[in-house]
Short mmCIF file of C-alpha atoms and ligand atoms in Angstrom, two decimals:
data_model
loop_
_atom_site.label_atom_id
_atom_site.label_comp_id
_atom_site.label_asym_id
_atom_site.label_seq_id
_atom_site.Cartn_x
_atom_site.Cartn_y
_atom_site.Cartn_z
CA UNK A 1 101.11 93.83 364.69
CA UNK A 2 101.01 93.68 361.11
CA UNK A 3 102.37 90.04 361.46
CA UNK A 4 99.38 89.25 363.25
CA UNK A 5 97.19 90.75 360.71
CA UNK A 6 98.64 88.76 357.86
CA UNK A 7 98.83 85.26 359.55
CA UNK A 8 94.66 86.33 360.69
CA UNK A 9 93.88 86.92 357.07
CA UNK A 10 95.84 83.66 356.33
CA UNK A 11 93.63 81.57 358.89
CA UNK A 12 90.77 83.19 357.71
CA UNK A 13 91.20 82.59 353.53
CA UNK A 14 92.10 79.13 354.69
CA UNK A 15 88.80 78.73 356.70
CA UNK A 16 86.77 79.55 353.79
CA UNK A 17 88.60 77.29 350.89
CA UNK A 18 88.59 74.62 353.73
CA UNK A 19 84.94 75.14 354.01
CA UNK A 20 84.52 75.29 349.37
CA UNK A 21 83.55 78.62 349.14
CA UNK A 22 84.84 81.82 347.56
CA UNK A 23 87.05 83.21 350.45
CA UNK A 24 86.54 86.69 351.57
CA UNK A 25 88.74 88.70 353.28
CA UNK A 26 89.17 88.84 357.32
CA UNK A 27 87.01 91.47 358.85
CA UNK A 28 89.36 94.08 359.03
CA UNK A 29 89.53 96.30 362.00
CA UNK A 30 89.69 99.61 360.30
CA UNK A 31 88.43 101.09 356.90
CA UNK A 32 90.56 103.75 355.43
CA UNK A 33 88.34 106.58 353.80
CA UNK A 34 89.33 107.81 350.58
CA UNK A 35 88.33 111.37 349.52
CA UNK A 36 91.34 112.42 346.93
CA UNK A 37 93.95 110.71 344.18
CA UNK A 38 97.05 111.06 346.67
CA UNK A 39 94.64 108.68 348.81
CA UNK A 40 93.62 106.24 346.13
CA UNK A 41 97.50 106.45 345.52
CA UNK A 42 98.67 105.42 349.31
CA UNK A 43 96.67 102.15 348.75
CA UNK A 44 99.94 100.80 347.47
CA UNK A 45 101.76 100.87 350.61
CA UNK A 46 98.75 98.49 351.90
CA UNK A 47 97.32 96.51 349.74
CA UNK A 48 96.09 94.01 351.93
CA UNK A 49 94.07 96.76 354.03
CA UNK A 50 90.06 97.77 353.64
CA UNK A 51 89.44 101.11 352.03
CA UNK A 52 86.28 103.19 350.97
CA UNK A 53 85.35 105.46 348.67
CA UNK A 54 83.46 108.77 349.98
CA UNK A 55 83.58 110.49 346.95
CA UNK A 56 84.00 110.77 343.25
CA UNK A 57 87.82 111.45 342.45
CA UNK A 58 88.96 112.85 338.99
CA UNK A 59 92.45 110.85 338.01
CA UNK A 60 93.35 113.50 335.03
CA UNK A 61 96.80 113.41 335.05
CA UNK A 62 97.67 110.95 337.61
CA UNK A 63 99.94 108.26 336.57
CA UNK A 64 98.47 105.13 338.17
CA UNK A 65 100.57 101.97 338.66
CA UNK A 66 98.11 98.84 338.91
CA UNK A 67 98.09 97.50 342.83
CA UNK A 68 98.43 93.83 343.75
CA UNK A 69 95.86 93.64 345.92
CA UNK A 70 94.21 91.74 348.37
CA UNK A 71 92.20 93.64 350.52
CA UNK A 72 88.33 94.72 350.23
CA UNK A 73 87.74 97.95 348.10
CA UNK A 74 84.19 99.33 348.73
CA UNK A 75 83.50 102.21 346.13
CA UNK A 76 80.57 103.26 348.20
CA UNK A 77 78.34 104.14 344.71
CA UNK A 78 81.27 106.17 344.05
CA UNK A 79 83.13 106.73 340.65
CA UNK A 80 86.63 107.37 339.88
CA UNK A 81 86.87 109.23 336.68
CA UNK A 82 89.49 109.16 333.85
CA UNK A 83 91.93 106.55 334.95
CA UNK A 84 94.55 106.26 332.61
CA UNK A 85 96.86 103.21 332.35
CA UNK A 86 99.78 102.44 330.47
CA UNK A 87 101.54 99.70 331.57
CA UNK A 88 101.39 96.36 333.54
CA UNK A 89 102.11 95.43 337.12
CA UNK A 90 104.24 93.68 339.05
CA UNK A 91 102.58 90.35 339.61
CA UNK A 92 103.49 87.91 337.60
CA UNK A 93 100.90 84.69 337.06
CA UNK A 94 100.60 81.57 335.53
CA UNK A 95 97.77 81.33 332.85
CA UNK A 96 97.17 78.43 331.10
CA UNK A 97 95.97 78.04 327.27
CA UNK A 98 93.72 75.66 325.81
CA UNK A 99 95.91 72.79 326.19
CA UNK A 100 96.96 73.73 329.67
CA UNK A 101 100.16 74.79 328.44
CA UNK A 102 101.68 77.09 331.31
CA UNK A 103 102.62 80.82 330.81
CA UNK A 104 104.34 83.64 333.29
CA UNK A 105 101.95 86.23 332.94
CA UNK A 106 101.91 90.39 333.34
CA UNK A 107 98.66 92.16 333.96
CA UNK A 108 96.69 95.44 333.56
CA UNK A 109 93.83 97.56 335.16
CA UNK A 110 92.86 99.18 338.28
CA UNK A 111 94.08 96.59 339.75
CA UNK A 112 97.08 94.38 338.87
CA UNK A 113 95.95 91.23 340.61
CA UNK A 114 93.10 90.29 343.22
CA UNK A 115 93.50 87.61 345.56
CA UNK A 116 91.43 87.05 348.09
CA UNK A 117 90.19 90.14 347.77
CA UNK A 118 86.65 92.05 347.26
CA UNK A 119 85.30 94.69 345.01
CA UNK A 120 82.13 96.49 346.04
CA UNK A 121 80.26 99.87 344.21
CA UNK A 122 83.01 100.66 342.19
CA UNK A 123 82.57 102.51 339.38
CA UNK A 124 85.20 103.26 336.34
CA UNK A 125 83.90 105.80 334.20
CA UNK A 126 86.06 106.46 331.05
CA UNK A 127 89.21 104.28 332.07
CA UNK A 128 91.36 103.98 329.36
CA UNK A 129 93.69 101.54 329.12
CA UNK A 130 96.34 100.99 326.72
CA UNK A 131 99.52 98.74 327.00
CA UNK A 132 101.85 97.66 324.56
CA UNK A 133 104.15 94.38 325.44
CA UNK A 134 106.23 92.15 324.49
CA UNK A 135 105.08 89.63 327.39
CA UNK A 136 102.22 87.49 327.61
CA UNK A 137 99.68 89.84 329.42
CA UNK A 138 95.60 89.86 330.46
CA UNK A 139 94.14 93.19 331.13
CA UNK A 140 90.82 93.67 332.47
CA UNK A 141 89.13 96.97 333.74
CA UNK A 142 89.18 96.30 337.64
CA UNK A 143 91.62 93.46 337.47
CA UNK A 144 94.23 91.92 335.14
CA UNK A 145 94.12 88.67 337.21
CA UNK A 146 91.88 87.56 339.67
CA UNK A 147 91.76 84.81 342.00
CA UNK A 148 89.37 83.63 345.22
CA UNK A 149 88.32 87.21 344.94
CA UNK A 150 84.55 89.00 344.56
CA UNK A 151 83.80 91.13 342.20
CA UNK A 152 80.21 92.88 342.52
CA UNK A 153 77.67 95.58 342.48
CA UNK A 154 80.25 97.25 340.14
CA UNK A 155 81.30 98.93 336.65
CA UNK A 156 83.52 99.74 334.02
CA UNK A 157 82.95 102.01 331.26
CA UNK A 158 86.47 102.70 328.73
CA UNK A 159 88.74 101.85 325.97
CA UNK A 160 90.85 98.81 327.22
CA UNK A 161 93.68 98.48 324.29
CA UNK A 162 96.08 95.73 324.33
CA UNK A 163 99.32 95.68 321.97
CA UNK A 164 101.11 92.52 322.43
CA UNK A 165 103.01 89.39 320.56
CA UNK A 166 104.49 86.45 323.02
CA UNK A 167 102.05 83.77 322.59
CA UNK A 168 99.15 84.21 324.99
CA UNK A 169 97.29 87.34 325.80
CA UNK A 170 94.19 89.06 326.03
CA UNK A 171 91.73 91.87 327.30
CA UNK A 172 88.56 91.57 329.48
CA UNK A 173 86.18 94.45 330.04
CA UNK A 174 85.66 93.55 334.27
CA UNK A 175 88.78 91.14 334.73
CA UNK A 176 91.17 89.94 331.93
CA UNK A 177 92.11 86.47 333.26
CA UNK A 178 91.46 84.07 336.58
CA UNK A 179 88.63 82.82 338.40
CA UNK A 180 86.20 83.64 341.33
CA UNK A 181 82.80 85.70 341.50
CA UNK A 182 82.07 88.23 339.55
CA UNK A 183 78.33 89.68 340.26
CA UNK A 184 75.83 92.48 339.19
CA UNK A 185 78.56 94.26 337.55
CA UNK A 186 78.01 96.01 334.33
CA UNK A 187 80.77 96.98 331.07
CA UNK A 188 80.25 99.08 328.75
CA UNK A 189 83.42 98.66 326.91
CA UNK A 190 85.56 98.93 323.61
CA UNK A 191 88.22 96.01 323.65
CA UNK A 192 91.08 96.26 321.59
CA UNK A 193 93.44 93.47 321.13
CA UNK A 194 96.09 93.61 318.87
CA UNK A 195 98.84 90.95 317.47
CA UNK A 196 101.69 93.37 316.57
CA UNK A 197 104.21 89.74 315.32
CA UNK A 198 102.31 88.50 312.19
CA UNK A 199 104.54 85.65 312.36
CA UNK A 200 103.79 83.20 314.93
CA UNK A 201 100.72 81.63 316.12
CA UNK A 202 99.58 83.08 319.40
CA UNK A 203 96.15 82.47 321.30
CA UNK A 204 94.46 85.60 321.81
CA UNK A 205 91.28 86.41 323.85
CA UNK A 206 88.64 88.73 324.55
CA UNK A 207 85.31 88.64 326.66
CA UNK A 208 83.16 91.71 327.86
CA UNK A 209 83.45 89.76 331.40
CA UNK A 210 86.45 88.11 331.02
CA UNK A 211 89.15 86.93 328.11
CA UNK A 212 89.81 83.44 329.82
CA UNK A 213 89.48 81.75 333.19
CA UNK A 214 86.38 79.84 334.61
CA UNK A 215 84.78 82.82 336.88
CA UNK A 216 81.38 82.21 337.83
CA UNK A 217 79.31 85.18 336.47
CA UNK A 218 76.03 86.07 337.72
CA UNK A 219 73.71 89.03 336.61
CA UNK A 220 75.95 90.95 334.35
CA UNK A 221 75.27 93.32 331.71
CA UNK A 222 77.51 94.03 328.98
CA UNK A 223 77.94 96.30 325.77
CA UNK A 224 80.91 95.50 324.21
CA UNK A 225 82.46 96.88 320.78
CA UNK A 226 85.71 94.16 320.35
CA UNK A 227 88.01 94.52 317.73
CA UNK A 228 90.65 91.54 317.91
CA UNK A 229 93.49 91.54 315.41
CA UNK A 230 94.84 88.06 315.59
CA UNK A 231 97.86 86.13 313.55
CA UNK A 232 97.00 82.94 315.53
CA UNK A 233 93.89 81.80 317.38
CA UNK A 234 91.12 83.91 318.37
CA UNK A 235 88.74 82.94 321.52
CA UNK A 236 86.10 86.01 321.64
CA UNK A 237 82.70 85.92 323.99
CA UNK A 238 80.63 88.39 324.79
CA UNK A 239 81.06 87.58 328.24
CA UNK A 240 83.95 85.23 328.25
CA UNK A 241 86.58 84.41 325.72
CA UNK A 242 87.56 80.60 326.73
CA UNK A 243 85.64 79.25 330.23
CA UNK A 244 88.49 76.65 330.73
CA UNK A 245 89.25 75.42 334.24
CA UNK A 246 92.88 74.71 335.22
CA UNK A 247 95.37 73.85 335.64
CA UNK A 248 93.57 70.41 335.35
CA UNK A 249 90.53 69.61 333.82
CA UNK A 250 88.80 68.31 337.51
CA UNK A 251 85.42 69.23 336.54
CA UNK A 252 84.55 72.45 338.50
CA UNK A 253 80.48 73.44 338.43
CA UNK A 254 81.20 77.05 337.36
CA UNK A 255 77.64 79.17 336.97
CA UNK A 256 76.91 81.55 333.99
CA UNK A 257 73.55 82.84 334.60
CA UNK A 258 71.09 85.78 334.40
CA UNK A 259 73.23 87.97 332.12
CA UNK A 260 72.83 90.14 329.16
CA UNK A 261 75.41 90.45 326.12
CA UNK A 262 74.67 93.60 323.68
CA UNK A 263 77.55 94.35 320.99
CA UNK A 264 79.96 93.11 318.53
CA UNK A 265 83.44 91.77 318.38
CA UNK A 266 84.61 92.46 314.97
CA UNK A 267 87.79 89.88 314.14
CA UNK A 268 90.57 88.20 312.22
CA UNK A 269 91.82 85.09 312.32
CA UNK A 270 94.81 84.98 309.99
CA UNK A 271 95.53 81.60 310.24
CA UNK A 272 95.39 78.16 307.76
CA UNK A 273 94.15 76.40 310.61
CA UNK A 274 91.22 77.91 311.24
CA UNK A 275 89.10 77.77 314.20
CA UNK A 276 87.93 81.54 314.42
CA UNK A 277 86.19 81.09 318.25
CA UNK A 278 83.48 83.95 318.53
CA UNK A 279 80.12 83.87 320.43
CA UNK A 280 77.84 85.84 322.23
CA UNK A 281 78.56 84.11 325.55
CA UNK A 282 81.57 82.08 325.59
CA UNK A 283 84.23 81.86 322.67
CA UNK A 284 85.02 78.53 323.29
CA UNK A 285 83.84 76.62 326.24
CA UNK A 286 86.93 74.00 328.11
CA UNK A 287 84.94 73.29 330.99
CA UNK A 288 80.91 71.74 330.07
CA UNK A 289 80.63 71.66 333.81
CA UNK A 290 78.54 75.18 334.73
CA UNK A 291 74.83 76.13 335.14
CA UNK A 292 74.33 77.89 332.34
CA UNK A 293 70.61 79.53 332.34
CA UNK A 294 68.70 83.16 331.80
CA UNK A 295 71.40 84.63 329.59
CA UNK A 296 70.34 86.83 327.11
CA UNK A 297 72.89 88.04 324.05
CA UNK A 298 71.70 90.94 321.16
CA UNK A 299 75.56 90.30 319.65
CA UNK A 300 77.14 90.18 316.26
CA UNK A 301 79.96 88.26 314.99
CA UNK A 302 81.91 90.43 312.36
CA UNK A 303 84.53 88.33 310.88
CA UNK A 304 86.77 89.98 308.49
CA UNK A 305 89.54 88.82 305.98
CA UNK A 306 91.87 91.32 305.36
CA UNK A 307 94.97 90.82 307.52
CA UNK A 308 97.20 93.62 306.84
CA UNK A 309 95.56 96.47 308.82
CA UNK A 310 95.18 95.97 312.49
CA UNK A 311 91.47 96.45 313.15
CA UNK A 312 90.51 99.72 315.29
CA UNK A 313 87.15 101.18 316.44
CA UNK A 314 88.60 104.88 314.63
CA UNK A 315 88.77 103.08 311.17
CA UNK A 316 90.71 106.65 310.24
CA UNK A 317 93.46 105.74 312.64
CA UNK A 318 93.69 102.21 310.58
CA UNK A 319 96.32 103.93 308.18
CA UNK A 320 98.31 106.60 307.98
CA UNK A 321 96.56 108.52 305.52
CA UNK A 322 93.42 107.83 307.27
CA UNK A 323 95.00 109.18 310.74
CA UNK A 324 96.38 112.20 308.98
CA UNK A 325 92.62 113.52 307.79
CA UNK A 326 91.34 113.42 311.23
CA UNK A 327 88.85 116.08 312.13
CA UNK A 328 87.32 116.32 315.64
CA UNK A 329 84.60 118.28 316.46
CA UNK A 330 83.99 118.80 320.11
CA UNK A 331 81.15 119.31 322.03
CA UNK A 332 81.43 120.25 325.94
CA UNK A 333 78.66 119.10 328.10
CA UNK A 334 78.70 120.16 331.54
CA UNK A 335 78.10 118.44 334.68
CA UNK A 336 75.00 118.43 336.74
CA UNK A 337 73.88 117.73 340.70
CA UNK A 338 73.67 114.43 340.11
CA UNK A 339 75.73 114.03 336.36
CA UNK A 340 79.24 114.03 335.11
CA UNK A 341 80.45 116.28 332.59
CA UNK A 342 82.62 115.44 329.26
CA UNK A 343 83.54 116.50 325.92
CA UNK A 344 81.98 114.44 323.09
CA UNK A 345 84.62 114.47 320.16
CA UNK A 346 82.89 113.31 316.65
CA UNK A 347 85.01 112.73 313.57
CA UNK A 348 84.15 115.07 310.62
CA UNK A 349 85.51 112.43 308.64
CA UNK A 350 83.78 108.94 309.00
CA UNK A 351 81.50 110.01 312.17
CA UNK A 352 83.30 108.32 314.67
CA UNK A 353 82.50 109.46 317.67
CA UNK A 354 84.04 109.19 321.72
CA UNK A 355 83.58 110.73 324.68
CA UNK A 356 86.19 111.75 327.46
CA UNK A 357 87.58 114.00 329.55
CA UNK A 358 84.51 113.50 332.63
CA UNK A 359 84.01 116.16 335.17
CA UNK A 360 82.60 115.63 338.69
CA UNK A 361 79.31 116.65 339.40
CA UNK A 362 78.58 120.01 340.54
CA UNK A 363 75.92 121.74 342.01
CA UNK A 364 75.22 125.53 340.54
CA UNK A 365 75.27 127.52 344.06
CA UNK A 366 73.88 130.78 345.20
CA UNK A 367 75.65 132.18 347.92
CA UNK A 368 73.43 133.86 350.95
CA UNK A 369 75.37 135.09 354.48
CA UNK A 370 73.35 133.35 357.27
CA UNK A 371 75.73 135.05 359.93
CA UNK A 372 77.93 138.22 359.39
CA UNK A 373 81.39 137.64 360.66
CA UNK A 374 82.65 139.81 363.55
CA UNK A 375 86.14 140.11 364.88
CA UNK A 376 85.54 137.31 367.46
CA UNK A 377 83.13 135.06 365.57
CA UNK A 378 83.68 133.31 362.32
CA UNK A 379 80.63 134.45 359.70
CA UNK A 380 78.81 131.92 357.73
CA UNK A 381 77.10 131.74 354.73
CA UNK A 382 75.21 128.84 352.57
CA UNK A 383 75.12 128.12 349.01
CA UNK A 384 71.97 126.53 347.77
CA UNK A 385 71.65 125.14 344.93
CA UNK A 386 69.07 126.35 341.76
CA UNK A 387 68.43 123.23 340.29
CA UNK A 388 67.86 120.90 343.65
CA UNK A 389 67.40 120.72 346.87
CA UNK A 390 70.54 120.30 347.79
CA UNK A 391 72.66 123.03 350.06
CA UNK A 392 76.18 123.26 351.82
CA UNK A 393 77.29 125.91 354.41
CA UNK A 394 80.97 127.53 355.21
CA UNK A 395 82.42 129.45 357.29
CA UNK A 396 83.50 133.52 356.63
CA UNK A 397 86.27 134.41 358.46
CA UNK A 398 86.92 136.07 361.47
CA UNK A 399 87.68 139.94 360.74
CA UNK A 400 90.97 141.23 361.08
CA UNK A 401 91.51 144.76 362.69
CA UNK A 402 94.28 146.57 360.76
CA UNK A 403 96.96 148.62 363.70
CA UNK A 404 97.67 151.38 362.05
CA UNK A 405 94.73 153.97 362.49
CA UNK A 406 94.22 157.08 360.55
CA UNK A 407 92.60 159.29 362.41
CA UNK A 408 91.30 162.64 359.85
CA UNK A 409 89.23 160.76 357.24
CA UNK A 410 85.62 160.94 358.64
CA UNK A 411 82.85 161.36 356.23
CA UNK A 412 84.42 161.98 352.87
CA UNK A 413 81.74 160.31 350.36
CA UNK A 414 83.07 157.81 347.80
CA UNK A 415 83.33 158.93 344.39
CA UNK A 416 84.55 155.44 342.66
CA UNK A 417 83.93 151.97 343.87
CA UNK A 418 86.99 150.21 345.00
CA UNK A 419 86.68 147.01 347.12
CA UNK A 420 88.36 147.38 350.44
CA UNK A 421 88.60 145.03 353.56
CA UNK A 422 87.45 146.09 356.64
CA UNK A 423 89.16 149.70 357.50
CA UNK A 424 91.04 151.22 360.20
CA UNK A 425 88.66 153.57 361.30
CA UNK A 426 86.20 150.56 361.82
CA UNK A 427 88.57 148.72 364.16
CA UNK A 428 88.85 151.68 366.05
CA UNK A 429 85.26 152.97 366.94
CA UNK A 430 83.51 149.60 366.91
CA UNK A 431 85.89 148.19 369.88
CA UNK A 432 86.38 144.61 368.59
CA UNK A 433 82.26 144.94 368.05
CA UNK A 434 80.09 145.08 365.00
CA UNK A 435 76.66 146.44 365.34
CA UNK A 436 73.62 144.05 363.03
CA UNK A 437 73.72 145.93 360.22
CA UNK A 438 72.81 144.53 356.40
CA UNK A 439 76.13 143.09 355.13
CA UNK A 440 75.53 145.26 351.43
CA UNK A 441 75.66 148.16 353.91
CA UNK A 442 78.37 147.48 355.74
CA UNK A 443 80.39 147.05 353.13
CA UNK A 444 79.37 150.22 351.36
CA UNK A 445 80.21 151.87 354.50
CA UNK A 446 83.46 150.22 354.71
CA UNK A 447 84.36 151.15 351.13
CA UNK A 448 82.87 155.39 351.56
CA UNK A 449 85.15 155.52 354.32
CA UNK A 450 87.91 153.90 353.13
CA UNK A 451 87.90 155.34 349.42
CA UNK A 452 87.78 158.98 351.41
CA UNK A 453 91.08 157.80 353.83
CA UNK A 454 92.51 157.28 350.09
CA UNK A 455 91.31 160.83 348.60
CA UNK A 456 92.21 162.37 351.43
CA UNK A 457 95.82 161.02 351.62
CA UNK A 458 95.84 161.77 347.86
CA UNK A 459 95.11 165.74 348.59
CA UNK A 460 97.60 166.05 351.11
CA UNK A 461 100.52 164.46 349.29
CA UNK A 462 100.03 165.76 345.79
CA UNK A 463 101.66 168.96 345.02
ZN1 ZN B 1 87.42 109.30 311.40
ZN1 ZN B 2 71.98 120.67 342.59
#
């Protein structure tokens, strides 16, 4: 069965890169619903399948490994919250530099790889990323790689931090290397790319879209703050670092259009042989062959020349000293009906300041009983909500009669308030029946009679 499946989504990407166009995945028969982590987890054991977010999830503390995938992924308008990453996947790619020079290639983000795959409403809100490698590696929020996939209608908001040294490497704030479609998706990102072998040349990338790769983009926004620490050659865009097509130069028509670039990349190039890549748009640009149109960049370049001290958006955390006089002052803000919640940490020292730690949204609920439970109907009550309109009902449980009856405690009045469940006596005269009484009532009842089977009890057995 799953045989079948495979060779039908074979036929099918084959149909559309017979036919020239970005290849989508089959139709797929059934889309798996994803309410929790453990669910978002057991996407691993199908990566080719269709899934769909139906609500926000909070990742704190789950380790995430990034998925190859090719399947479709529709995050619904949902967000997943706090996604932390830490190291690459298993795919391994080729990426090619600027003089098509071929490199096996590890990747980072949500997901490792896309390939003929699709992306739809997904939002990452405060994904933090942060690998350290000795491999040549791409990160990228949703994707490390990407390939005859579709990115759209989608975001990323984090800290994407790369640490790495073999010759070729780079971090993207939506994908961090390939090619395909990338639309109406929006990254509000720090990028942090860091040579950690001073002594060889690598080339090194960053792009608020994308760090290399020809991807068509189309009706992005980004806000980037990059900080690339480079012993080599730098390639830095505010939406791509290097638009190169490969592995040959056969003169693709890529499109750039109707996008917006707000930020800086602050940089170093420590290098004799300069070239020190870094635009609003495109780094450096391989491929002439794209409509390039409606783009609109607010972005600085902020080269600097000191190339001892990797280059960090916490300038305390730049040295040791710095890093040991760290402050933070936090400030909790709490979630709303239709807001997340986080802690805003500034640093007493410089000002720096971040946010994390994002709480779902909550509604603040007052609970009313719509339906008292009995002992052969389930009660039910509804919380509505003081700030909107918005209300959700559950069910009270059925009551439990309690077997042992004792039979002398009648009407001995209640002289403190202790909370009892429904009592003995209650099971016995009401038959299996409540009579429509006030809950408050009830349960003051409950509690006199109770409270007196205890005093009572309590006379008998002391002295
Ligand atoms: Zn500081
Ligand atoms: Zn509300």
């Amino acid at each position: 069965m799953r045989k079948i499946r495979k060779c039908l989504v074979l036929l099918g990407l084959c149909g559309c890169l017979c036919l020239g166009g970005k290849a989508l995945p089959a139709e797929a028969a059934e889309i798996r619903e994803i309410r929790s982590p453990q669910e978002l987890l057991d996407m691993a054991g199908d990566p080719s399948g269709s899934y769909r977010l139906m609500a926000d999830i909070d990742m704190t503390g789950v380790s995430w490994e990034p998925i190859a995938f090719s399947g479709s992924f529709d995050g619904n308008g949902y967000a997943i919250l706090n996604l932390e990453i830490a190291s690459v996947g298993q795919g391994v790619e080729d990426t090619y530099d600027g003089n098509r020079k071929v490199y096996d290639t590890s990747f980072a983000g949500f997901f490792d790889t896309l390939k003929g795959a699709s992306v739809t409403g997904l939002d990452l809100i405060n994904l933090r990323i942060d690998v350290d490698t000795q491999q040549p590696c791409f990160i990228g929020g949703i994707a490390g790689y990407m390939e005859d996939s579709v990115i759209e209608d989608s975001s990323v908001q984090g800290i994407l931090q790369l640490r790495a040294c073999d010759r070729m490497f780079g971090v993207g704030g939506v994908i961090g290397y390939g090619c395909g479609s990338i639309r109406n998706t929006a990254a509000d990102v720090t990028l942090v790319c860091i040579d950690t072998d001073a002594s060889t040349r690598d080339e090194q990338f960053m792009g608020g879209v994308c760090a290399a790769g020809y991807p068509d983009v189309n009706g992005c926004s980004v806000k980037i703050d990059g900080y690339d620490s480079d012993h080599g050659y730098v390639h830095d865009g505010g939406l791509v670092g290097m638009y190169i097509f490969y592995p040959q130069d056969v003169g693709y028509y890529g499109s750039i259009t109707d996008n917006s670039v707000t930020g800086r990349i602050t940089f170093f190039e420590d290098n004799t042989n300069r070239r020190a890549y870094c635009d609003g748009f495109i780094g450096e640009i391989m491929n002439w062959n794209f409509e390039n149109g409606r783009n609109a960049s607010d972005f600085q370049r902020d080269e600097r020349f000191e190339y001892d001290v990797d280059l960090l958006p916490h300038s305390c955390e730049r040295t040791a000293e710095g890093a040991a006089a760290i402050v933070w002052e936090e400030t909790v803000t709490a979630p709303g009906c239709d807001s997340f919640g986080y802690t805003t940490r500034k640093c007493s020292v410089d000002g720096y300041t971040e946010t994390d730690d994002y709480t779902l949204k909550s509604h603040d609920l007052t609970w009313e009983t719509v339906r008292e439970a009995t002992y052969e109907e389930p009660g039910l009550e509804r919380g509505t909500c003081k700030n909107c309109d918005y209300s959700e009902e559950r069910e009270l449980a059925k009551l439990e009669p309690t077997p042992t009856p004792t039979p002398e405690a009648e009407s001995v009045p209640a002289e403190d308030s202790e909370t009892p469940g429904p009592g003995a006596e209650a099971a016995e005269t009401e038959e299996g029946k409540l009579p429509a009484v006030p809950l408050t009532a009830l349960v003051i009842g409950i509690a006199c009679v109770v409270t007196g089977v205890i005093l009572s009890s309590r006379k008998r057995h002391s002295k």
